[in-house]
């Protein structure tokens, strides 16, 4: 049986108990199931009050139901939603009834979205945007994911692909003239200029890349410095501030290895190198290994010291800010002395009392702002997308370079370019990828 002959269902809302739970169904039996629960078919796309009953006619719950007949639905199939009270017992009763219905099964993670994709409702970049939107922690991540969900990259890729196919048609039309000598310039010239323009556009999107990818993953700041400089105290100070903690991750019960901050919408992970230590606990070892990995690729190092003469140990290429801690103790060296190997700026804080924390956080926000730059132009959020756009650009470049090699070679390179864009959109050759992409989704999505 084709998997799509089966109707899928899942809890599409959050963990139970909750005020309301949404059970979503998609597939050709969604309507039958809805009718059997509600006793009648509600009007399409109208929230309708209904008393749900089980197979024996016993009431389950007072609910609101929605009916979205395909193909004008989110998945392109018949979709029904049951908005029930969010109790475990209610949802269990609904699930038990659904499971007993023929050709009905629980959905795999991301299966609703996958069906939407397979039915042509969304392209692959939009599916990726949807996944990012669900996992967005900060406002800027949300905005970026929404741009992608709205298909900005997909729209561009589709337009590029059409233009490549047009250019290739012009060139291939020329192949028929080949016997009579060169392709007429009135065919070749517009094709070449179109390819040239496309290349410029794709390259500009590629050059704005990276930042958008980083916004998805966040910026990494490492706190380093000599023992007892106050690194752990600073971490605790960050956790205590309400500024924007998304989640602290503890290495041991005592030490926090990393905190995730939402700084003015920019996701920033701060890692304490003091928390990175040898341990026998395998779970902790994994945390330590990851923290060390991330620290090695830090975007900024805060070098904490409790005296003005501390030497900075560079780690990688990241800029280093010297942060002078324990200023509540008063200067223990000559005030205002510029340390010998300082890298600007010098920030002065007391991790214990919190003095200077506002300034430190402000400096981090402006660092993040500069770092991400004009994120609006960033359309690429994933390595997969970047690679395919690069392949497109390379093939276009080869096509232009092949002008002396003949139209067949040019047309072949254009075909490769169009194919890469087709992959970006999920149109061709992506079967193996789909499992990987959709498996990361939530169940019920
Ligand atoms: P780490 O080894 O760099 O993680 O340093 P800790 O955070 O464990 O701090 C070492 C010692 O310095 C502890 O006794 C802290 O209480 C103290 N300390 C940390 N920050 C400050 C500060 O701003 N002022 C003062 N007076 N003491 C601090």
PDB file of C-alpha atoms in Angstrom, residues 137-138 141 214-223 235 238 244 246-249 256-263 266-272 290-291 294-295 297-302 364 367-368 372:
ATOM      1  CA  UNK A 137      14.575  31.184  20.156  1.00  0.00           C
ATOM      2  CA  UNK A 138      15.162  34.844  19.432  1.00  0.00           C
ATOM      3  CA  UNK A 141      15.902  34.074  14.246  1.00  0.00           C
ATOM      4  CA  UNK A 214      25.294  31.988  11.785  1.00  0.00           C
ATOM      5  CA  UNK A 215      22.118  33.653  12.918  1.00  0.00           C
ATOM      6  CA  UNK A 216      20.512  30.271  12.923  1.00  0.00           C
ATOM      7  CA  UNK A 217      23.305  28.780  15.019  1.00  0.00           C
ATOM      8  CA  UNK A 218      24.261  31.821  17.076  1.00  0.00           C
ATOM      9  CA  UNK A 219      27.485  33.567  17.945  1.00  0.00           C
ATOM     10  CA  UNK A 220      29.935  31.987  20.360  1.00  0.00           C
ATOM     11  CA  UNK A 221      31.729  33.965  23.057  1.00  0.00           C
ATOM     12  CA  UNK A 222      34.305  32.284  25.251  1.00  0.00           C
ATOM     13  CA  UNK A 223      35.316  33.384  28.728  1.00  0.00           C
ATOM     14  CA  UNK A 235      28.855  32.979  34.331  1.00  0.00           C
ATOM     15  CA  UNK A 238      25.038  36.223  33.478  1.00  0.00           C
ATOM     16  CA  UNK A 244      17.714  37.179  28.275  1.00  0.00           C
ATOM     17  CA  UNK A 246      17.364  31.168  27.153  1.00  0.00           C
ATOM     18  CA  UNK A 247      18.964  28.208  28.840  1.00  0.00           C
ATOM     19  CA  UNK A 248      21.907  27.522  31.104  1.00  0.00           C
ATOM     20  CA  UNK A 249      23.698  24.253  30.553  1.00  0.00           C
ATOM     21  CA  UNK A 256      27.765  26.104  34.275  1.00  0.00           C
ATOM     22  CA  UNK A 257      29.648  25.433  31.077  1.00  0.00           C
ATOM     23  CA  UNK A 258      27.528  27.508  28.798  1.00  0.00           C
ATOM     24  CA  UNK A 259      24.606  29.908  28.761  1.00  0.00           C
ATOM     25  CA  UNK A 260      22.534  30.972  25.821  1.00  0.00           C
ATOM     26  CA  UNK A 261      21.699  34.644  25.747  1.00  0.00           C
ATOM     27  CA  UNK A 262      19.210  36.505  23.645  1.00  0.00           C
ATOM     28  CA  UNK A 263      20.969  39.820  23.162  1.00  0.00           C
ATOM     29  CA  UNK A 266      20.836  37.917  18.517  1.00  0.00           C
ATOM     30  CA  UNK A 267      21.474  34.437  19.853  1.00  0.00           C
ATOM     31  CA  UNK A 268      24.772  34.368  21.731  1.00  0.00           C
ATOM     32  CA  UNK A 269      26.243  31.354  23.504  1.00  0.00           C
ATOM     33  CA  UNK A 270      28.742  32.107  26.249  1.00  0.00           C
ATOM     34  CA  UNK A 271      31.123  29.302  27.194  1.00  0.00           C
ATOM     35  CA  UNK A 272      33.196  29.189  30.372  1.00  0.00           C
ATOM     36  CA  UNK A 290      31.274  19.871  22.691  1.00  0.00           C
ATOM     37  CA  UNK A 291      32.109  22.957  24.729  1.00  0.00           C
ATOM     38  CA  UNK A 294      32.798  25.298  20.229  1.00  0.00           C
ATOM     39  CA  UNK A 295      35.371  27.275  22.228  1.00  0.00           C
ATOM     40  CA  UNK A 297      35.745  28.120  17.012  1.00  0.00           C
ATOM     41  CA  UNK A 298      34.748  31.093  19.168  1.00  0.00           C
ATOM     42  CA  UNK A 299      33.813  34.385  17.545  1.00  0.00           C
ATOM     43  CA  UNK A 300      35.024  36.434  20.498  1.00  0.00           C
ATOM     44  CA  UNK A 301      37.139  35.775  23.577  1.00  0.00           C
ATOM     45  CA  UNK A 302      36.572  37.616  26.844  1.00  0.00           C
ATOM     46  CA  UNK A 364      28.326  42.345  23.324  1.00  0.00           C
ATOM     47  CA  UNK A 367      29.566  43.294  18.631  1.00  0.00           C
ATOM     48  CA  UNK A 368      26.732  40.973  17.600  1.00  0.00           C
ATOM     49  CA  UNK A 372      25.705  39.905  11.726  1.00  0.00           C
TER      50      UNK A 372
END
